[in-house]
Amino acid sequence: MPSENVRTVFIEKFGGPEELKFIERPVGDPGPGEVRIRHKACGLNFIDVYQRTGLYPLDLPAPLGMEASGIIEAVGDGVTHLRIGERAAYASTPPGAYCEARVMRAAQVCPLPDGISFEEGAAMMLKGLTVNYLFRRTTPIAKGDTVLFHAAAGGVGLIACQWARSEGVTLIGTAGTDEKCELARENGATHVINYRNEDFATRVREITEGKGVDVVMDSVGKDTFDGSLDSLKPLGMMISFGNASGKAPPVDLGTLAAKGSLKVTRPTLFTHIADHETCQQMARELFEKVTAGEIVIHVDQRFPLAEVAEAHKALEARKTTGATILEV
């Protein structure tokens, strides 16, 4: 098949949404262990913003985008889990999902069940697999445990609320408006806190009768970090997995001791899904919850790929709920 040019979003320097540029570049045939996928939709995530601004530096010029869904057009040697014409979705490094089609490693590309739309597939992979490792692969969480989850009305948060409800975990969700708090409650949060009106750490202590929570899941970073530590019970686990408000501050290990022998970890999704079989198993677990109706993927915003800069502005301004996709 002769090579064709496809539209791809690149940045040439770090900065604001205005740095997102379109270029035409050739997409060729897959080599060993690779596939070519024709995208139907791409996901939007805060990691894309971090990479665009340089918080997570990339070698420039660089494409952006970490998740998408589409149809497999070609399969390289050694790829056995995907077939030409099959529906698929992925969250994967390196960046490059903001495009019409691409050749990429096949290991983290997953067959997409027929009962899940391309929109849902593009919206759920990075966020849903993140929720999977938060609840199943970072620290033991059992039925009856209590979790504090920040940004509970966001794309990851709404999946987390539903995941917690499906497994009997009490989830206390925080959000910045009453409307977002209600959305989190509707999706399974047992308790909600509007952090703009209340000190969330104080409120957590009230909800838990002074005990604190077993686990905090914090993707906000700088603004919530200290309060998150104050919300934990002795021996509790703080999972810091994002920096929406800026980098979390350095941790004095003595503080962890003084607050009750606390534990802190900073995981990333891409460490968890680096192994092909682990990635595919995590995806199957996620797909099972969606197809069973235990988790509904909320695609609340849609932008044409051509309006990717506007999508970034909306995400950074916290004007979004649920997931946002780019239509290809």
mmCIF file of C-alpha atoms in Angstrom:
data_model
loop_
_atom_site.group_PDB
_atom_site.id
_atom_site.type_symbol
_atom_site.label_atom_id
_atom_site.label_comp_id
_atom_site.label_asym_id
_atom_site.label_seq_id
_atom_site.Cartn_x
_atom_site.Cartn_y
_atom_site.Cartn_z
ATOM 1 C CA MET A 1 0.000 0.000 0.000
ATOM 2 C CA PRO A 2 1.558 3.368 -0.968
ATOM 3 C CA SER A 3 2.327 5.662 1.926
ATOM 4 C CA GLU A 4 -0.138 8.481 2.595
ATOM 5 C CA ASN A 5 0.081 11.686 4.531
ATOM 6 C CA VAL A 6 -2.049 12.090 7.657
ATOM 7 C CA ARG A 7 -2.783 15.085 9.858
ATOM 8 C CA THR A 8 -0.878 14.963 13.145
ATOM 9 C CA VAL A 9 -0.733 17.416 16.046
ATOM 10 C CA PHE A 10 2.811 18.489 16.992
ATOM 11 C CA ILE A 11 4.427 20.981 19.318
ATOM 12 C CA GLU A 12 7.707 22.652 18.398
ATOM 13 C CA LYS A 13 8.130 24.371 21.773
ATOM 14 C CA PHE A 14 6.538 24.129 25.205
ATOM 15 C CA GLY A 15 3.782 26.563 26.092
ATOM 16 C CA GLY A 16 0.065 27.216 25.892
ATOM 17 C CA PRO A 17 -2.590 25.706 23.627
ATOM 18 C CA GLU A 18 -1.465 28.019 20.823
ATOM 19 C CA GLU A 19 1.638 25.821 20.444
ATOM 20 C CA LEU A 20 -0.481 22.937 19.106
ATOM 21 C CA LYS A 21 0.244 22.779 15.365
ATOM 22 C CA PHE A 22 -0.947 20.506 12.562
ATOM 23 C CA ILE A 23 1.484 18.924 10.152
ATOM 24 C CA GLU A 24 1.062 16.395 7.369
ATOM 25 C CA ARG A 25 3.350 13.404 7.692
ATOM 26 C CA PRO A 26 3.579 10.002 6.023
ATOM 27 C CA VAL A 27 2.282 6.894 7.720
ATOM 28 C CA GLY A 28 3.890 3.731 6.433
ATOM 29 C CA ASP A 29 3.567 0.008 7.016
ATOM 30 C CA PRO A 30 4.063 -1.658 10.392
ATOM 31 C CA GLY A 31 7.261 -3.480 11.178
ATOM 32 C CA PRO A 32 7.660 -6.507 13.443
ATOM 33 C CA GLY A 33 5.564 -6.139 16.588
ATOM 34 C CA GLU A 34 3.674 -3.129 15.212
ATOM 35 C CA VAL A 35 0.239 -2.303 13.803
ATOM 36 C CA ARG A 36 -1.220 0.517 11.755
ATOM 37 C CA ILE A 37 -4.437 1.849 13.239
ATOM 38 C CA ARG A 38 -6.905 4.247 11.590
ATOM 39 C CA HIS A 39 -8.313 6.401 14.365
ATOM 40 C CA LYS A 40 -12.004 7.082 14.933
ATOM 41 C CA ALA A 41 -11.591 9.116 18.143
ATOM 42 C CA CYS A 42 -8.791 10.293 20.436
ATOM 43 C CA GLY A 43 -8.881 10.838 24.187
ATOM 44 C CA LEU A 44 -7.902 14.039 26.007
ATOM 45 C CA ASN A 45 -6.027 13.820 29.304
ATOM 46 C CA PHE A 46 -4.151 16.052 31.724
ATOM 47 C CA ILE A 47 -0.918 14.275 30.822
ATOM 48 C CA ASP A 48 -1.285 15.852 27.369
ATOM 49 C CA VAL A 49 -1.321 19.286 29.037
ATOM 50 C CA TYR A 50 1.691 18.401 31.199
ATOM 51 C CA GLN A 51 3.625 17.389 28.082
ATOM 52 C CA ARG A 52 2.547 20.474 26.135
ATOM 53 C CA THR A 53 3.668 22.835 28.909
ATOM 54 C CA GLY A 54 6.920 20.990 29.559
ATOM 55 C CA LEU A 55 6.036 19.815 33.072
ATOM 56 C CA TYR A 56 6.697 16.366 31.620
ATOM 57 C CA PRO A 57 9.436 17.254 29.097
ATOM 58 C CA LEU A 58 9.516 15.701 25.625
ATOM 59 C CA ASP A 59 12.195 15.800 22.953
ATOM 60 C CA LEU A 60 10.992 18.487 20.549
ATOM 61 C CA PRO A 61 9.401 18.632 18.078
ATOM 62 C CA ALA A 62 6.952 16.080 19.450
ATOM 63 C CA PRO A 63 3.477 14.702 18.706
ATOM 64 C CA LEU A 64 0.901 14.585 21.504
ATOM 65 C CA GLY A 65 -1.889 12.263 22.600
ATOM 66 C CA MET A 66 -1.816 9.074 24.674
ATOM 67 C CA GLU A 67 -5.051 7.207 23.876
ATOM 68 C CA ALA A 68 -7.335 6.532 20.943
ATOM 69 C CA SER A 69 -9.594 3.997 19.279
ATOM 70 C CA GLY A 70 -9.975 2.866 15.699
ATOM 71 C CA ILE A 71 -9.643 0.034 13.212
ATOM 72 C CA ILE A 72 -6.543 -2.064 12.600
ATOM 73 C CA GLU A 73 -5.419 -1.540 8.988
ATOM 74 C CA ALA A 74 -2.207 -3.573 8.925
ATOM 75 C CA VAL A 75 -0.400 -5.995 11.229
ATOM 76 C CA GLY A 76 3.349 -6.571 11.429
ATOM 77 C CA ASP A 77 5.159 -9.854 11.934
ATOM 78 C CA GLY A 78 4.796 -11.421 15.349
ATOM 79 C CA VAL A 79 1.514 -9.725 16.254
ATOM 80 C CA THR A 80 -1.021 -12.421 17.119
ATOM 81 C CA HIS A 81 -3.628 -10.696 19.320
ATOM 82 C CA LEU A 82 -4.934 -8.287 16.659
ATOM 83 C CA ARG A 83 -6.280 -8.788 13.134
ATOM 84 C CA ILE A 84 -6.812 -6.526 10.130
ATOM 85 C CA GLY A 85 -10.280 -4.961 10.300
ATOM 86 C CA GLU A 86 -10.585 -5.454 14.055
ATOM 87 C CA ARG A 87 -11.801 -2.691 16.351
ATOM 88 C CA ALA A 88 -9.171 -1.654 18.901
ATOM 89 C CA ALA A 89 -8.310 0.923 21.545
ATOM 90 C CA TYR A 90 -5.202 1.817 23.511
ATOM 91 C CA ALA A 91 -3.407 3.942 26.039
ATOM 92 C CA SER A 92 0.275 3.891 25.219
ATOM 93 C CA THR A 93 3.624 5.607 25.015
ATOM 94 C CA PRO A 94 5.179 7.295 23.140
ATOM 95 C CA PRO A 95 2.758 10.178 22.505
ATOM 96 C CA GLY A 96 1.242 10.500 19.054
ATOM 97 C CA ALA A 97 -2.466 9.682 19.291
ATOM 98 C CA TYR A 98 -3.649 13.113 18.069
ATOM 99 C CA CYS A 99 -3.688 12.054 14.425
ATOM 100 C CA GLU A 100 -5.770 10.388 11.737
ATOM 101 C CA ALA A 101 -3.684 7.189 11.645
ATOM 102 C CA ARG A 102 -0.379 5.912 12.994
ATOM 103 C CA VAL A 103 1.993 2.980 13.090
ATOM 104 C CA MET A 104 2.755 1.957 16.666
ATOM 105 C CA ARG A 105 3.803 -0.874 18.942
ATOM 106 C CA ALA A 106 1.051 -3.463 19.158
ATOM 107 C CA ALA A 107 1.691 -4.658 22.732
ATOM 108 C CA GLN A 108 -0.586 -2.095 24.406
ATOM 109 C CA VAL A 109 -3.251 -2.009 21.669
ATOM 110 C CA CYS A 110 -6.275 -3.971 22.864
ATOM 111 C CA PRO A 111 -9.174 -5.578 20.959
ATOM 112 C CA LEU A 112 -12.274 -3.472 21.626
ATOM 113 C CA PRO A 113 -15.486 -5.417 22.350
ATOM 114 C CA ASP A 114 -18.373 -4.783 19.954
ATOM 115 C CA GLY A 115 -20.554 -3.524 22.800
ATOM 116 C CA ILE A 116 -18.240 -0.555 23.439
ATOM 117 C CA SER A 117 -18.321 2.384 21.001
ATOM 118 C CA PHE A 118 -15.253 4.022 19.485
ATOM 119 C CA GLU A 119 -16.058 7.156 21.514
ATOM 120 C CA GLU A 120 -16.164 5.168 24.745
ATOM 121 C CA GLY A 121 -13.008 3.305 23.754
ATOM 122 C CA ALA A 122 -11.089 6.524 23.182
ATOM 123 C CA ALA A 123 -12.399 8.004 26.437
ATOM 124 C CA MET A 124 -11.819 5.044 28.730
ATOM 125 C CA MET A 125 -8.435 3.479 28.161
ATOM 126 C CA LEU A 126 -6.013 5.780 29.958
ATOM 127 C CA LYS A 127 -8.551 6.777 32.586
ATOM 128 C CA GLY A 128 -10.041 3.318 33.123
ATOM 129 C CA LEU A 129 -6.709 1.524 33.258
ATOM 130 C CA THR A 130 -5.567 4.162 35.746
ATOM 131 C CA VAL A 131 -8.545 3.350 37.972
ATOM 132 C CA ASN A 132 -7.721 -0.342 37.608
ATOM 133 C CA TYR A 133 -4.191 0.065 38.968
ATOM 134 C CA LEU A 134 -5.372 2.441 41.703
ATOM 135 C CA PHE A 135 -7.886 -0.050 43.079
ATOM 136 C CA ARG A 136 -6.234 -3.366 42.247
ATOM 137 C CA ARG A 137 -2.477 -2.998 41.814
ATOM 138 C CA THR A 138 -1.122 -0.296 44.130
ATOM 139 C CA THR A 139 -2.200 -1.287 47.647
ATOM 140 C CA PRO A 140 -4.756 -3.835 48.879
ATOM 141 C CA ILE A 141 -8.263 -2.339 48.913
ATOM 142 C CA ALA A 142 -11.089 -4.507 50.186
ATOM 143 C CA LYS A 143 -14.843 -4.261 50.486
ATOM 144 C CA GLY A 144 -15.656 -1.903 53.351
ATOM 145 C CA ASP A 145 -12.480 0.182 53.027
ATOM 146 C CA THR A 146 -12.760 3.957 52.678
ATOM 147 C CA VAL A 147 -11.037 5.943 49.920
ATOM 148 C CA LEU A 148 -10.718 9.713 49.480
ATOM 149 C CA PHE A 149 -10.715 10.603 45.784
ATOM 150 C CA HIS A 150 -9.994 14.131 44.554
ATOM 151 C CA ALA A 151 -11.481 15.520 41.305
ATOM 152 C CA ALA A 152 -14.230 12.929 41.586
ATOM 153 C CA ALA A 153 -16.298 14.407 38.733
ATOM 154 C CA GLY A 154 -13.495 14.249 36.168
ATOM 155 C CA GLY A 155 -12.860 11.534 33.610
ATOM 156 C CA VAL A 156 -10.871 9.336 35.986
ATOM 157 C CA GLY A 157 -13.028 10.305 38.939
ATOM 158 C CA LEU A 158 -16.385 9.237 37.520
ATOM 159 C CA ILE A 159 -14.942 5.843 36.616
ATOM 160 C CA ALA A 160 -13.419 5.584 40.103
ATOM 161 C CA CYS A 161 -16.757 6.377 41.765
ATOM 162 C CA GLN A 162 -18.449 3.597 39.828
ATOM 163 C CA TRP A 163 -15.578 1.151 40.344
ATOM 164 C CA ALA A 164 -15.703 1.735 44.104
ATOM 165 C CA ARG A 165 -19.489 1.206 44.181
ATOM 166 C CA SER A 166 -19.163 -2.019 42.175
ATOM 167 C CA GLU A 167 -16.694 -3.446 44.713
ATOM 168 C CA GLY A 168 -18.277 -2.266 47.973
ATOM 169 C CA VAL A 169 -15.666 0.413 48.680
ATOM 170 C CA THR A 170 -16.762 3.630 50.411
ATOM 171 C CA LEU A 171 -15.582 6.579 48.305
ATOM 172 C CA ILE A 172 -15.443 10.163 49.563
ATOM 173 C CA GLY A 173 -15.215 12.392 46.509
ATOM 174 C CA THR A 174 -14.127 16.017 46.292
ATOM 175 C CA ALA A 175 -15.000 18.499 43.547
ATOM 176 C CA GLY A 176 -15.076 22.263 43.047
ATOM 177 C CA THR A 177 -18.791 22.910 42.523
ATOM 178 C CA ASP A 178 -22.031 21.607 43.973
ATOM 179 C CA GLU A 179 -23.007 20.369 40.501
ATOM 180 C CA LYS A 180 -19.828 18.341 40.190
ATOM 181 C CA CYS A 181 -20.316 16.962 43.689
ATOM 182 C CA GLU A 182 -23.804 15.807 42.768
ATOM 183 C CA LEU A 183 -22.461 14.186 39.597
ATOM 184 C CA ALA A 184 -19.916 12.255 41.655
ATOM 185 C CA ARG A 185 -22.674 11.157 44.059
ATOM 186 C CA GLU A 186 -24.857 9.986 41.172
ATOM 187 C CA ASN A 187 -21.976 7.841 39.960
ATOM 188 C CA GLY A 188 -21.336 6.087 43.240
ATOM 189 C CA ALA A 189 -19.536 8.403 45.649
ATOM 190 C CA THR A 190 -20.816 7.646 49.157
ATOM 191 C CA HIS A 191 -19.965 11.134 50.419
ATOM 192 C CA VAL A 192 -19.027 14.325 48.536
ATOM 193 C CA ILE A 193 -17.157 17.453 49.601
ATOM 194 C CA ASN A 194 -17.098 20.781 47.788
ATOM 195 C CA TYR A 195 -13.521 21.753 48.558
ATOM 196 C CA ARG A 196 -14.229 25.411 47.731
ATOM 197 C CA ASN A 197 -16.763 25.628 50.574
ATOM 198 C CA GLU A 198 -15.254 23.255 53.128
ATOM 199 C CA ASP A 199 -11.854 22.187 54.402
ATOM 200 C CA PHE A 200 -11.855 18.675 53.000
ATOM 201 C CA ALA A 201 -9.472 17.199 55.601
ATOM 202 C CA THR A 202 -11.682 18.434 58.448
ATOM 203 C CA ARG A 203 -14.773 17.107 56.715
ATOM 204 C CA VAL A 204 -13.127 13.723 56.107
ATOM 205 C CA ARG A 205 -12.440 13.414 59.831
ATOM 206 C CA GLU A 206 -16.090 14.196 60.540
ATOM 207 C CA ILE A 207 -17.330 11.619 58.022
ATOM 208 C CA THR A 208 -14.990 8.928 59.367
ATOM 209 C CA GLU A 209 -15.648 9.775 63.036
ATOM 210 C CA GLY A 210 -12.059 10.880 63.488
ATOM 211 C CA LYS A 211 -10.468 7.742 62.049
ATOM 212 C CA GLY A 212 -9.375 8.945 58.614
ATOM 213 C CA VAL A 213 -9.411 6.996 55.375
ATOM 214 C CA ASP A 214 -7.496 3.905 54.344
ATOM 215 C CA VAL A 215 -6.304 5.331 51.025
ATOM 216 C CA VAL A 216 -6.147 8.755 49.348
ATOM 217 C CA MET A 217 -6.060 8.928 45.539
ATOM 218 C CA ASP A 218 -4.822 12.399 44.596
ATOM 219 C CA SER A 219 -4.311 13.647 41.038
ATOM 220 C CA VAL A 220 -4.515 17.339 41.993
ATOM 221 C CA GLY A 221 -1.055 17.657 43.508
ATOM 222 C CA LYS A 222 0.178 20.870 45.131
ATOM 223 C CA ASP A 223 -3.161 22.253 46.346
ATOM 224 C CA THR A 224 -4.387 19.087 48.065
ATOM 225 C CA PHE A 225 -1.254 17.203 49.087
ATOM 226 C CA ASP A 226 -0.929 18.307 52.720
ATOM 227 C CA GLY A 227 -4.664 17.938 53.357
ATOM 228 C CA SER A 228 -4.545 14.495 51.812
ATOM 229 C CA LEU A 229 -1.918 13.369 54.296
ATOM 230 C CA ASP A 230 -4.051 14.789 57.110
ATOM 231 C CA SER A 231 -7.011 12.717 55.899
ATOM 232 C CA LEU A 232 -5.293 9.346 56.317
ATOM 233 C CA LYS A 233 -5.656 6.936 59.202
ATOM 234 C CA PRO A 234 -2.461 5.519 60.753
ATOM 235 C CA LEU A 235 -0.660 3.215 58.306
ATOM 236 C CA GLY A 236 -2.751 4.690 55.482
ATOM 237 C CA MET A 237 -1.574 4.941 51.881
ATOM 238 C CA MET A 238 -1.324 8.162 49.885
ATOM 239 C CA ILE A 239 -1.377 7.561 46.111
ATOM 240 C CA SER A 240 -0.253 10.703 44.298
ATOM 241 C CA PHE A 241 -0.908 10.140 40.604
ATOM 242 C CA GLY A 242 -1.171 13.585 39.040
ATOM 243 C CA ASN A 243 -0.325 17.288 39.212
ATOM 244 C CA ALA A 244 -3.376 19.217 37.997
ATOM 245 C CA SER A 245 -2.617 22.140 40.334
ATOM 246 C CA GLY A 246 1.169 21.837 40.085
ATOM 247 C CA LYS A 247 3.835 19.510 41.436
ATOM 248 C CA ALA A 248 3.276 18.065 44.887
ATOM 249 C CA PRO A 249 5.804 19.402 47.433
ATOM 250 C CA PRO A 250 8.773 17.379 48.663
ATOM 251 C CA VAL A 251 7.959 15.028 51.533
ATOM 252 C CA ASP A 252 9.820 15.035 54.845
ATOM 253 C CA LEU A 253 9.930 11.377 55.848
ATOM 254 C CA GLY A 254 9.694 12.440 59.471
ATOM 255 C CA THR A 255 6.293 13.963 58.723
ATOM 256 C CA LEU A 256 5.047 10.555 57.567
ATOM 257 C CA ALA A 257 6.149 9.061 60.865
ATOM 258 C CA ALA A 258 4.559 11.832 62.923
ATOM 259 C CA LYS A 259 1.227 11.547 61.131
ATOM 260 C CA GLY A 260 0.902 7.817 61.791
ATOM 261 C CA SER A 261 3.509 5.813 59.869
ATOM 262 C CA LEU A 262 1.950 6.820 56.560
ATOM 263 C CA LYS A 263 2.927 5.457 53.157
ATOM 264 C CA VAL A 264 3.255 7.525 49.969
ATOM 265 C CA THR A 265 3.664 6.301 46.400
ATOM 266 C CA ARG A 266 3.838 8.022 43.010
ATOM 267 C CA PRO A 267 2.858 5.430 40.378
ATOM 268 C CA THR A 268 2.303 5.874 36.648
ATOM 269 C CA LEU A 269 0.001 3.928 34.376
ATOM 270 C CA PHE A 270 2.730 3.200 31.886
ATOM 271 C CA THR A 271 4.795 1.264 34.410
ATOM 272 C CA HIS A 272 1.778 -0.941 35.093
ATOM 273 C CA ILE A 273 0.944 -1.614 31.438
ATOM 274 C CA ALA A 274 4.521 -1.999 30.163
ATOM 275 C CA ASP A 275 4.103 -5.789 30.155
ATOM 276 C CA HIS A 276 1.909 -6.920 27.249
ATOM 277 C CA GLU A 277 0.005 -9.639 29.116
ATOM 278 C CA THR A 278 -0.603 -7.408 32.148
ATOM 279 C CA CYS A 279 -1.911 -4.627 29.919
ATOM 280 C CA GLN A 280 -4.277 -6.941 28.071
ATOM 281 C CA GLN A 281 -5.566 -8.441 31.342
ATOM 282 C CA MET A 282 -6.167 -5.000 32.857
ATOM 283 C CA ALA A 283 -8.071 -3.991 29.714
ATOM 284 C CA ARG A 284 -10.215 -7.117 29.882
ATOM 285 C CA GLU A 285 -11.082 -6.374 33.518
ATOM 286 C CA LEU A 286 -12.077 -2.834 32.545
ATOM 287 C CA PHE A 287 -14.100 -3.963 29.527
ATOM 288 C CA GLU A 288 -15.958 -6.510 31.674
ATOM 289 C CA LYS A 289 -17.111 -3.798 34.077
ATOM 290 C CA VAL A 290 -18.301 -1.620 31.181
ATOM 291 C CA THR A 291 -20.095 -4.356 29.267
ATOM 292 C CA ALA A 292 -21.718 -5.565 32.515
ATOM 293 C CA GLY A 293 -23.113 -2.073 33.083
ATOM 294 C CA GLU A 294 -21.158 -1.559 36.315
ATOM 295 C CA ILE A 295 -19.307 1.376 34.748
ATOM 296 C CA VAL A 296 -20.756 3.876 32.270
ATOM 297 C CA ILE A 297 -18.220 5.948 30.338
ATOM 298 C CA HIS A 298 -19.347 9.580 30.367
ATOM 299 C CA VAL A 299 -18.248 11.391 27.204
ATOM 300 C CA ASP A 300 -19.385 14.888 28.160
ATOM 301 C CA GLN A 301 -17.387 16.987 25.663
ATOM 302 C CA ARG A 302 -16.593 16.434 21.988
ATOM 303 C CA PHE A 303 -14.312 18.543 19.826
ATOM 304 C CA PRO A 304 -13.210 18.016 16.223
ATOM 305 C CA LEU A 305 -9.503 17.175 16.048
ATOM 306 C CA ALA A 306 -9.054 20.543 14.306
ATOM 307 C CA GLU A 307 -10.179 22.261 17.549
ATOM 308 C CA VAL A 308 -7.685 20.503 19.807
ATOM 309 C CA ALA A 309 -6.467 23.845 21.214
ATOM 310 C CA GLU A 310 -9.989 24.707 22.383
ATOM 311 C CA ALA A 311 -10.251 21.288 24.029
ATOM 312 C CA HIS A 312 -7.028 21.937 25.938
ATOM 313 C CA LYS A 313 -8.308 25.330 27.097
ATOM 314 C CA ALA A 314 -11.527 23.790 28.424
ATOM 315 C CA LEU A 315 -9.656 21.059 30.306
ATOM 316 C CA GLU A 316 -7.183 23.471 31.904
ATOM 317 C CA ALA A 317 -9.994 25.826 32.931
ATOM 318 C CA ARG A 318 -11.716 22.898 34.687
ATOM 319 C CA LYS A 319 -14.805 23.489 32.582
ATOM 320 C CA THR A 320 -15.146 19.800 31.738
ATOM 321 C CA THR A 321 -16.811 16.862 33.461
ATOM 322 C CA GLY A 322 -16.308 13.208 32.641
ATOM 323 C CA ALA A 323 -14.252 12.525 29.533
ATOM 324 C CA THR A 324 -13.463 14.658 26.518
ATOM 325 C CA ILE A 325 -12.762 13.218 23.077
ATOM 326 C CA LEU A 326 -11.407 14.519 19.803
ATOM 327 C CA GLU A 327 -13.402 13.343 16.796
ATOM 328 C CA VAL A 328 -11.213 12.276 13.867
#
